[in-house]
Amino acid sequence: MFIYLLRRLALIPLTLIGIIAINFFIVQIAPGGPVEQLLAQLKNTAVSATARVGGGEGVEAGRSSATPQNTGGHGAYRGAQGLDPGFIAELNRQFGFDKPAYLRFGLMVRDYLRFDLGKSYFRDRKVLDLVLDKLPVSISIGVWSTLLIYLISVPLGIAKAVRDGSQFDLLTSTAIIIGYAIPAFLFAILLIILFAGGRYLDWFPLRGLVSDNWAYLSWPARVADYFWHLALPVIAMVIGGFASLTMLTKNSFLDEINKQYVMTARAKGLSEQRVLYGHVFRNAMLLVIAGFPATLVGMLFTGSLLIEVIFSLDGLGLLGFEAVVKRDYPVMFGTLYMFSLIGLLLNLVSDLTYHLVDPRIDFSARTG
């Protein structure tokens, strides 16, 4: 197992480079880079200033001097007309676009291997500092949501499998269908309306991860304040995410319960508890454990994006989304790098957990 672990750790840098390479070269052919974004802002500022000074004629004059037109050059931005070419060249130099794409990619890989994620184009801060600032928010939402989802879904799925076809199974299936059909962000809006001063009750805060006076509170009060702010976002994530895992757990246990070795164990006189948790549980949970990394990564980044927006939680998902909109490439690739690294490490943890649950599984015996 130790050799397998070393091999997987050695593959992580190569996998990261491959992920970054694919996305880097996709970005190269996508229109609207950071220089174009900045020039568009300058163009709009120039038009607005002309309108304030010269009235209607000034507006037309400002528009004619900054109207985007195709200059015919490869990669030239149409909104650059009317601006000093030296200024455009200086912008490209500041953003690093005066170098060929392959050279920029090589420099980026070299820096990323040293965890130097560069500096944001528009925030004037190092990307690593931004990621570290936002990461606790996303981790708080993702980890607590994932833990609650597993604590609810696994026992519920087992109970449904044992009571398959009963009234309990039918009633819980109805609740699961509702949870699966309605997105998490709609539950979040409903919770705000009901419990965060939207229309009825005002029991929970609507903004931030902690209160403004959090630093002056005692430690018990800080913990209570932290969970007070997390309550609604986590509930929204759990309601929207427990359905799939519950059904996966139920189907996995049903599949194992109907196998020959279970009937043999029962024929030997073993109790149902011994059969279920001594034999079925270990085999059925393998499939559930395999989905843990994907669930956690989804809760950390993808699933929490709208939740972060709705509850004004400034996390890593929101940071990456804003970077894509603004074409802030260092932040965009930096967050992608962190997402990928965490995902690969969680997949490795999943394989190790496989071995802990069932020692018969030995990944080091693989030849590929």
Short mmCIF file of C-alpha atoms in Angstrom, two decimals:
data_model
loop_
_atom_site.label_atom_id
_atom_site.label_comp_id
_atom_site.label_asym_id
_atom_site.label_seq_id
_atom_site.Cartn_x
_atom_site.Cartn_y
_atom_site.Cartn_z
CA MET A 1 0.00 0.00 0.00
CA PHE A 2 2.91 2.34 0.73
CA ILE A 3 4.28 1.89 -2.81
CA TYR A 4 0.83 2.64 -4.24
CA LEU A 5 0.62 5.79 -2.11
CA LEU A 6 3.99 7.02 -3.36
CA ARG A 7 3.00 6.32 -6.96
CA ARG A 8 -0.25 8.24 -6.62
CA LEU A 9 1.52 11.19 -4.98
CA ALA A 10 4.04 11.25 -7.83
CA LEU A 11 1.21 11.38 -10.38
CA ILE A 12 -0.49 14.38 -8.77
CA PRO A 13 1.91 17.02 -10.24
CA LEU A 14 1.60 15.51 -13.73
CA THR A 15 -2.19 15.45 -13.48
CA LEU A 16 -2.26 19.05 -12.29
CA ILE A 17 -0.08 20.14 -15.21
CA GLY A 18 -2.41 18.35 -17.62
CA ILE A 19 -5.51 20.01 -16.17
CA ILE A 20 -3.91 23.45 -16.23
CA ALA A 21 -2.59 22.90 -19.79
CA ILE A 22 -6.02 22.03 -21.20
CA ASN A 23 -7.69 25.03 -19.59
CA PHE A 24 -4.80 27.36 -20.45
CA PHE A 25 -4.98 26.66 -24.16
CA ILE A 26 -8.79 26.89 -24.15
CA VAL A 27 -8.46 30.36 -22.63
CA GLN A 28 -6.02 31.39 -25.38
CA ILE A 29 -8.74 31.05 -28.04
CA ALA A 30 -11.54 32.53 -25.91
CA PRO A 31 -12.42 36.16 -26.75
CA GLY A 32 -12.29 38.99 -24.23
CA GLY A 33 -9.12 38.86 -22.15
CA PRO A 34 -8.14 41.16 -19.26
CA VAL A 35 -6.61 43.76 -21.58
CA GLU A 36 -9.84 43.93 -23.54
CA GLN A 37 -11.80 44.24 -20.29
CA LEU A 38 -9.67 47.18 -19.18
CA LEU A 39 -9.84 48.87 -22.58
CA ALA A 40 -13.62 48.50 -22.58
CA GLN A 41 -13.75 50.24 -19.22
CA LEU A 42 -11.52 53.06 -20.53
CA LYS A 43 -13.72 53.40 -23.61
CA ASN A 44 -16.89 53.67 -21.53
CA THR A 45 -15.23 56.18 -19.21
CA ALA A 46 -14.16 58.30 -22.18
CA VAL A 47 -17.67 58.26 -23.66
CA SER A 48 -19.25 59.23 -20.32
CA ALA A 49 -16.78 62.06 -19.78
CA THR A 50 -17.40 63.43 -23.29
CA ALA A 51 -21.15 63.30 -22.73
CA ARG A 52 -20.85 65.33 -19.53
CA VAL A 53 -18.66 67.98 -21.16
CA GLY A 54 -19.92 68.40 -24.70
CA GLY A 55 -23.56 67.38 -24.69
CA GLY A 56 -25.05 65.53 -27.65
CA GLU A 57 -22.34 66.37 -30.20
CA GLY A 58 -19.66 65.42 -27.71
CA VAL A 59 -21.29 62.06 -27.26
CA GLU A 60 -21.07 61.33 -30.97
CA ALA A 61 -17.47 62.58 -31.06
CA GLY A 62 -16.53 60.38 -28.10
CA ARG A 63 -18.20 57.39 -29.66
CA SER A 64 -16.47 57.89 -32.99
CA SER A 65 -13.05 58.07 -31.34
CA ALA A 66 -13.53 54.89 -29.28
CA THR A 67 -15.92 52.80 -31.35
CA PRO A 68 -14.74 49.16 -31.53
CA GLN A 69 -13.62 48.29 -35.03
CA ASN A 70 -11.67 45.37 -36.41
CA THR A 71 -8.07 46.49 -36.93
CA GLY A 72 -7.26 43.45 -39.00
CA GLY A 73 -4.37 42.32 -36.79
CA HIS A 74 -4.41 38.94 -35.13
CA GLY A 75 -5.66 39.23 -31.55
CA ALA A 76 -6.20 43.00 -31.84
CA TYR A 77 -9.03 44.40 -29.78
CA ARG A 78 -11.51 46.55 -31.68
CA GLY A 79 -12.03 48.91 -28.76
CA ALA A 80 -8.34 49.91 -28.89
CA GLN A 81 -8.96 52.35 -31.77
CA GLY A 82 -8.25 55.90 -30.69
CA LEU A 83 -5.84 54.82 -27.94
CA ASP A 84 -2.08 55.20 -28.07
CA PRO A 85 -0.48 51.97 -29.46
CA GLY A 86 2.33 52.42 -26.97
CA PHE A 87 -0.22 52.41 -24.17
CA ILE A 88 -1.75 49.18 -25.53
CA ALA A 89 1.70 47.60 -25.73
CA GLU A 90 2.44 48.65 -22.15
CA LEU A 91 -0.82 47.07 -20.97
CA ASN A 92 0.10 43.81 -22.72
CA ARG A 93 3.51 43.92 -21.08
CA GLN A 94 2.02 44.50 -17.61
CA PHE A 95 -0.38 41.59 -18.06
CA GLY A 96 2.40 39.40 -19.46
CA PHE A 97 0.89 39.06 -22.93
CA ASP A 98 4.02 40.35 -24.64
CA LYS A 99 5.42 36.79 -24.36
CA PRO A 100 4.40 33.78 -26.49
CA ALA A 101 1.71 31.50 -25.03
CA TYR A 102 4.05 28.52 -24.60
CA LEU A 103 6.52 30.65 -22.63
CA ARG A 104 3.76 32.04 -20.39
CA PHE A 105 2.53 28.51 -19.74
CA GLY A 106 6.01 27.28 -18.85
CA LEU A 107 6.54 30.15 -16.42
CA MET A 108 3.13 29.53 -14.85
CA VAL A 109 3.84 25.81 -14.33
CA ARG A 110 7.21 26.61 -12.80
CA ASP A 111 5.62 29.07 -10.37
CA TYR A 112 2.69 26.77 -9.53
CA LEU A 113 5.01 23.93 -8.59
CA ARG A 114 6.42 26.32 -6.00
CA PHE A 115 2.90 27.39 -4.95
CA ASP A 116 3.47 30.84 -6.36
CA LEU A 117 0.04 31.51 -7.89
CA GLY A 118 0.87 35.00 -9.11
CA LYS A 119 -0.89 38.28 -8.44
CA SER A 120 -4.46 39.25 -9.26
CA TYR A 121 -4.88 41.61 -12.21
CA PHE A 122 -7.61 43.68 -10.60
CA ARG A 123 -7.40 43.11 -6.83
CA ASP A 124 -3.72 44.06 -6.36
CA ARG A 125 -3.14 41.07 -4.08
CA LYS A 126 -1.36 37.76 -4.35
CA VAL A 127 -3.64 34.97 -5.51
CA LEU A 128 -2.48 32.63 -2.75
CA ASP A 129 -3.43 35.23 -0.14
CA LEU A 130 -6.87 35.61 -1.74
CA VAL A 131 -7.37 31.84 -1.81
CA LEU A 132 -6.32 31.45 1.82
CA ASP A 133 -8.67 34.28 2.81
CA LYS A 134 -11.67 32.76 1.04
CA LEU A 135 -10.96 29.08 1.70
CA PRO A 136 -12.25 28.96 5.33
CA VAL A 137 -15.72 30.05 4.17
CA SER A 138 -15.96 27.35 1.49
CA ILE A 139 -14.47 24.73 3.80
CA SER A 140 -16.96 25.62 6.54
CA ILE A 141 -19.91 25.22 4.20
CA GLY A 142 -18.56 22.15 2.41
CA VAL A 143 -17.28 20.12 5.35
CA TRP A 144 -20.29 20.62 7.61
CA SER A 145 -22.73 20.04 4.75
CA THR A 146 -20.93 16.84 3.69
CA LEU A 147 -20.76 15.49 7.24
CA LEU A 148 -24.45 16.14 7.84
CA ILE A 149 -25.37 14.64 4.47
CA TYR A 150 -23.51 11.42 5.33
CA LEU A 151 -24.81 11.33 8.90
CA ILE A 152 -28.38 11.59 7.58
CA SER A 153 -28.17 9.68 4.31
CA VAL A 154 -26.29 6.55 5.39
CA PRO A 155 -28.57 5.59 8.34
CA LEU A 156 -31.65 6.58 6.34
CA GLY A 157 -30.52 4.55 3.34
CA ILE A 158 -29.86 1.50 5.52
CA ALA A 159 -33.26 1.84 7.20
CA LYS A 160 -34.95 2.09 3.79
CA ALA A 161 -33.12 -1.00 2.55
CA VAL A 162 -34.10 -3.04 5.62
CA ARG A 163 -37.73 -1.83 5.37
CA ASP A 164 -37.93 -1.93 1.58
CA GLY A 165 -41.52 -1.58 0.36
CA SER A 166 -42.91 -0.57 3.76
CA GLN A 167 -44.86 2.59 4.54
CA PHE A 168 -41.71 4.10 6.03
CA ASP A 169 -39.91 3.50 2.75
CA LEU A 170 -42.70 5.13 0.73
CA LEU A 171 -42.96 8.21 2.98
CA THR A 172 -39.21 8.83 3.05
CA SER A 173 -39.03 8.31 -0.72
CA THR A 174 -41.56 11.13 -1.13
CA ALA A 175 -39.38 13.45 0.95
CA ILE A 176 -36.31 12.38 -1.03
CA ILE A 177 -38.02 13.09 -4.36
CA ILE A 178 -38.94 16.57 -3.16
CA GLY A 179 -35.38 17.20 -1.98
CA TYR A 180 -33.96 15.95 -5.26
CA ALA A 181 -36.35 17.98 -7.43
CA ILE A 182 -35.87 21.36 -5.78
CA PRO A 183 -32.42 23.01 -6.11
CA ALA A 184 -30.51 24.02 -3.00
CA PHE A 185 -30.68 27.73 -3.83
CA LEU A 186 -34.51 27.62 -3.86
CA PHE A 187 -34.45 26.07 -0.39
CA ALA A 188 -32.05 28.83 0.61
CA ILE A 189 -34.48 31.52 -0.56
CA LEU A 190 -37.34 29.77 1.26
CA LEU A 191 -35.30 29.61 4.47
CA ILE A 192 -34.51 33.32 4.20
CA ILE A 193 -38.19 34.15 3.75
CA LEU A 194 -39.21 32.00 6.72
CA PHE A 195 -36.37 32.45 9.22
CA ALA A 196 -34.07 35.34 8.23
CA GLY A 197 -36.39 38.32 8.29
CA GLY A 198 -37.71 37.85 4.77
CA ARG A 199 -41.37 37.91 5.76
CA TYR A 200 -42.06 35.88 8.88
CA LEU A 201 -39.39 35.16 11.51
CA ASP A 202 -36.05 36.87 12.08
CA TRP A 203 -34.13 34.16 13.92
CA PHE A 204 -30.98 33.86 11.80
CA PRO A 205 -28.51 36.35 10.26
CA LEU A 206 -28.48 36.92 6.53
CA ARG A 207 -24.90 38.01 5.87
CA GLY A 208 -21.40 36.76 6.62
CA LEU A 209 -19.88 33.83 8.46
CA VAL A 210 -19.58 35.60 11.83
CA SER A 211 -20.93 38.75 13.46
CA ASP A 212 -19.09 42.08 13.37
CA ASN A 213 -18.27 41.82 17.10
CA TRP A 214 -17.06 38.22 16.84
CA ALA A 215 -13.50 39.09 17.92
CA TYR A 216 -14.79 40.53 21.22
CA LEU A 217 -16.92 37.50 22.16
CA SER A 218 -15.93 34.71 24.52
CA TRP A 219 -14.95 31.36 23.00
CA PRO A 220 -18.32 29.66 23.69
CA ALA A 221 -20.09 32.70 22.24
CA ARG A 222 -17.81 32.61 19.17
CA VAL A 223 -18.64 28.96 18.50
CA ALA A 224 -22.36 29.64 18.93
CA ASP A 225 -22.16 32.69 16.65
CA TYR A 226 -20.29 30.70 14.00
CA PHE A 227 -22.90 27.93 13.88
CA TRP A 228 -25.69 30.51 14.08
CA HIS A 229 -24.47 32.04 10.81
CA LEU A 230 -23.85 28.63 9.22
CA ALA A 231 -27.23 27.14 10.10
CA LEU A 232 -29.30 28.27 7.12
CA PRO A 233 -26.63 27.83 4.40
CA VAL A 234 -25.77 24.33 5.63
CA ILE A 235 -29.43 23.32 5.94
CA ALA A 236 -30.03 24.47 2.36
CA MET A 237 -27.05 22.46 1.13
CA VAL A 238 -28.05 19.35 3.07
CA ILE A 239 -31.67 19.40 1.88
CA GLY A 240 -30.52 19.77 -1.70
CA GLY A 241 -27.79 17.11 -1.47
CA PHE A 242 -28.90 14.19 0.72
CA ALA A 243 -31.31 12.59 -1.76
CA SER A 244 -28.79 11.01 -4.13
CA LEU A 245 -26.61 9.58 -1.37
CA THR A 246 -29.63 8.13 0.45
CA MET A 247 -30.79 6.25 -2.64
CA LEU A 248 -27.23 5.15 -3.41
CA THR A 249 -26.90 3.73 0.10
CA LYS A 250 -30.27 1.98 -0.08
CA ASN A 251 -29.60 0.39 -3.48
CA SER A 252 -26.10 -0.66 -2.45
CA PHE A 253 -27.39 -2.40 0.68
CA LEU A 254 -30.30 -4.00 -1.19
CA ASP A 255 -27.87 -5.40 -3.74
CA GLU A 256 -25.71 -6.92 -1.01
CA ILE A 257 -28.66 -8.21 1.06
CA ASN A 258 -29.89 -10.28 -1.88
CA LYS A 259 -26.54 -12.03 -2.43
CA GLN A 260 -25.85 -15.67 -1.64
CA TYR A 261 -23.39 -15.08 1.20
CA VAL A 262 -26.08 -13.21 3.17
CA MET A 263 -28.48 -16.14 2.90
CA THR A 264 -25.68 -18.45 3.97
CA ALA A 265 -24.93 -16.29 7.02
CA ARG A 266 -28.61 -16.30 7.98
CA ALA A 267 -28.77 -20.07 7.53
CA LYS A 268 -25.91 -20.41 10.03
CA GLY A 269 -28.12 -18.74 12.63
CA LEU A 270 -26.46 -15.30 12.75
CA SER A 271 -28.66 -12.45 13.97
CA GLU A 272 -29.90 -9.80 11.54
CA GLN A 273 -27.71 -7.17 13.24
CA ARG A 274 -24.64 -9.40 12.85
CA VAL A 275 -25.48 -10.13 9.21
CA LEU A 276 -26.20 -6.48 8.41
CA TYR A 277 -23.27 -4.81 10.15
CA GLY A 278 -20.79 -7.70 10.22
CA HIS A 279 -21.07 -8.76 6.57
CA VAL A 280 -23.30 -6.49 4.46
CA PHE A 281 -22.09 -3.14 5.79
CA ARG A 282 -18.45 -3.58 4.83
CA ASN A 283 -19.25 -4.51 1.23
CA ALA A 284 -22.15 -2.11 0.70
CA MET A 285 -20.28 0.91 2.05
CA LEU A 286 -17.51 0.63 -0.54
CA LEU A 287 -19.67 2.28 -3.18
CA VAL A 288 -20.81 4.97 -0.75
CA ILE A 289 -17.23 5.74 0.28
CA ALA A 290 -16.21 6.01 -3.37
CA GLY A 291 -18.58 8.96 -3.76
CA PHE A 292 -17.20 10.87 -0.77
CA PRO A 293 -14.56 12.92 -2.66
CA ALA A 294 -17.01 13.94 -5.37
CA THR A 295 -19.59 14.93 -2.73
CA LEU A 296 -17.10 16.97 -0.74
CA VAL A 297 -15.63 18.70 -3.79
CA GLY A 298 -19.15 19.49 -5.02
CA MET A 299 -20.12 20.91 -1.64
CA LEU A 300 -16.87 22.87 -1.35
CA PHE A 301 -16.90 24.56 -4.71
CA THR A 302 -19.63 23.84 -7.23
CA GLY A 303 -22.68 23.45 -5.03
CA SER A 304 -21.87 26.30 -2.66
CA LEU A 305 -21.51 29.01 -5.32
CA LEU A 306 -25.13 30.18 -5.34
CA ILE A 307 -25.39 29.62 -1.59
CA GLU A 308 -22.41 31.94 -1.09
CA VAL A 309 -24.08 34.59 -3.23
CA ILE A 310 -27.49 34.30 -1.56
CA PHE A 311 -26.13 34.45 1.98
CA SER A 312 -23.35 36.97 1.16
CA LEU A 313 -20.60 34.49 2.04
CA ASP A 314 -17.34 35.53 0.40
CA GLY A 315 -15.90 32.09 -0.35
CA LEU A 316 -13.67 30.43 -2.90
CA GLY A 317 -16.49 29.51 -5.28
CA LEU A 318 -17.58 33.14 -5.56
CA LEU A 319 -13.95 34.22 -6.02
CA GLY A 320 -13.47 31.83 -8.95
CA PHE A 321 -16.76 32.87 -10.57
CA GLU A 322 -15.88 36.57 -10.38
CA ALA A 323 -12.43 35.82 -11.80
CA VAL A 324 -13.99 34.14 -14.85
CA VAL A 325 -16.36 37.07 -15.42
CA LYS A 326 -13.56 39.64 -15.12
CA ARG A 327 -11.00 37.48 -16.99
CA ASP A 328 -8.69 37.70 -13.98
CA TYR A 329 -6.51 34.85 -15.24
CA PRO A 330 -4.16 34.48 -12.24
CA VAL A 331 -7.13 34.13 -9.87
CA MET A 332 -8.99 31.90 -12.32
CA PHE A 333 -6.09 29.49 -12.79
CA GLY A 334 -5.09 29.74 -9.13
CA THR A 335 -8.53 28.66 -7.92
CA LEU A 336 -8.62 25.93 -10.58
CA TYR A 337 -5.23 24.72 -9.35
CA MET A 338 -6.47 24.56 -5.76
CA PHE A 339 -9.74 22.87 -6.77
CA SER A 340 -7.84 20.22 -8.73
CA LEU A 341 -5.24 19.65 -6.03
CA ILE A 342 -7.87 19.21 -3.32
CA GLY A 343 -9.89 16.90 -5.57
CA LEU A 344 -6.88 14.69 -6.34
CA LEU A 345 -5.92 14.48 -2.68
CA LEU A 346 -9.49 13.57 -1.72
CA ASN A 347 -9.52 10.83 -4.34
CA LEU A 348 -6.37 9.44 -2.77
CA VAL A 349 -8.02 9.61 0.65
CA SER A 350 -10.98 7.73 -0.83
CA ASP A 351 -8.71 4.87 -1.98
CA LEU A 352 -7.06 4.69 1.43
CA THR A 353 -10.49 4.59 3.06
CA TYR A 354 -11.42 1.70 0.75
CA HIS A 355 -8.49 -0.25 2.22
CA LEU A 356 -9.43 0.65 5.79
CA VAL A 357 -13.04 -0.46 5.33
CA ASP A 358 -12.05 -3.69 3.57
CA PRO A 359 -8.38 -4.71 4.01
CA ARG A 360 -8.84 -7.31 1.28
CA ILE A 361 -8.68 -4.48 -1.25
CA ASP A 362 -5.01 -3.90 -2.03
CA PHE A 363 -4.35 -1.18 -4.59
CA SER A 364 -0.63 -1.83 -4.51
CA ALA A 365 -1.29 -5.12 -6.30
CA ARG A 366 -2.39 -3.23 -9.41
CA THR A 367 -0.05 -3.59 -12.35
CA GLY A 368 -1.27 -0.52 -14.31
#
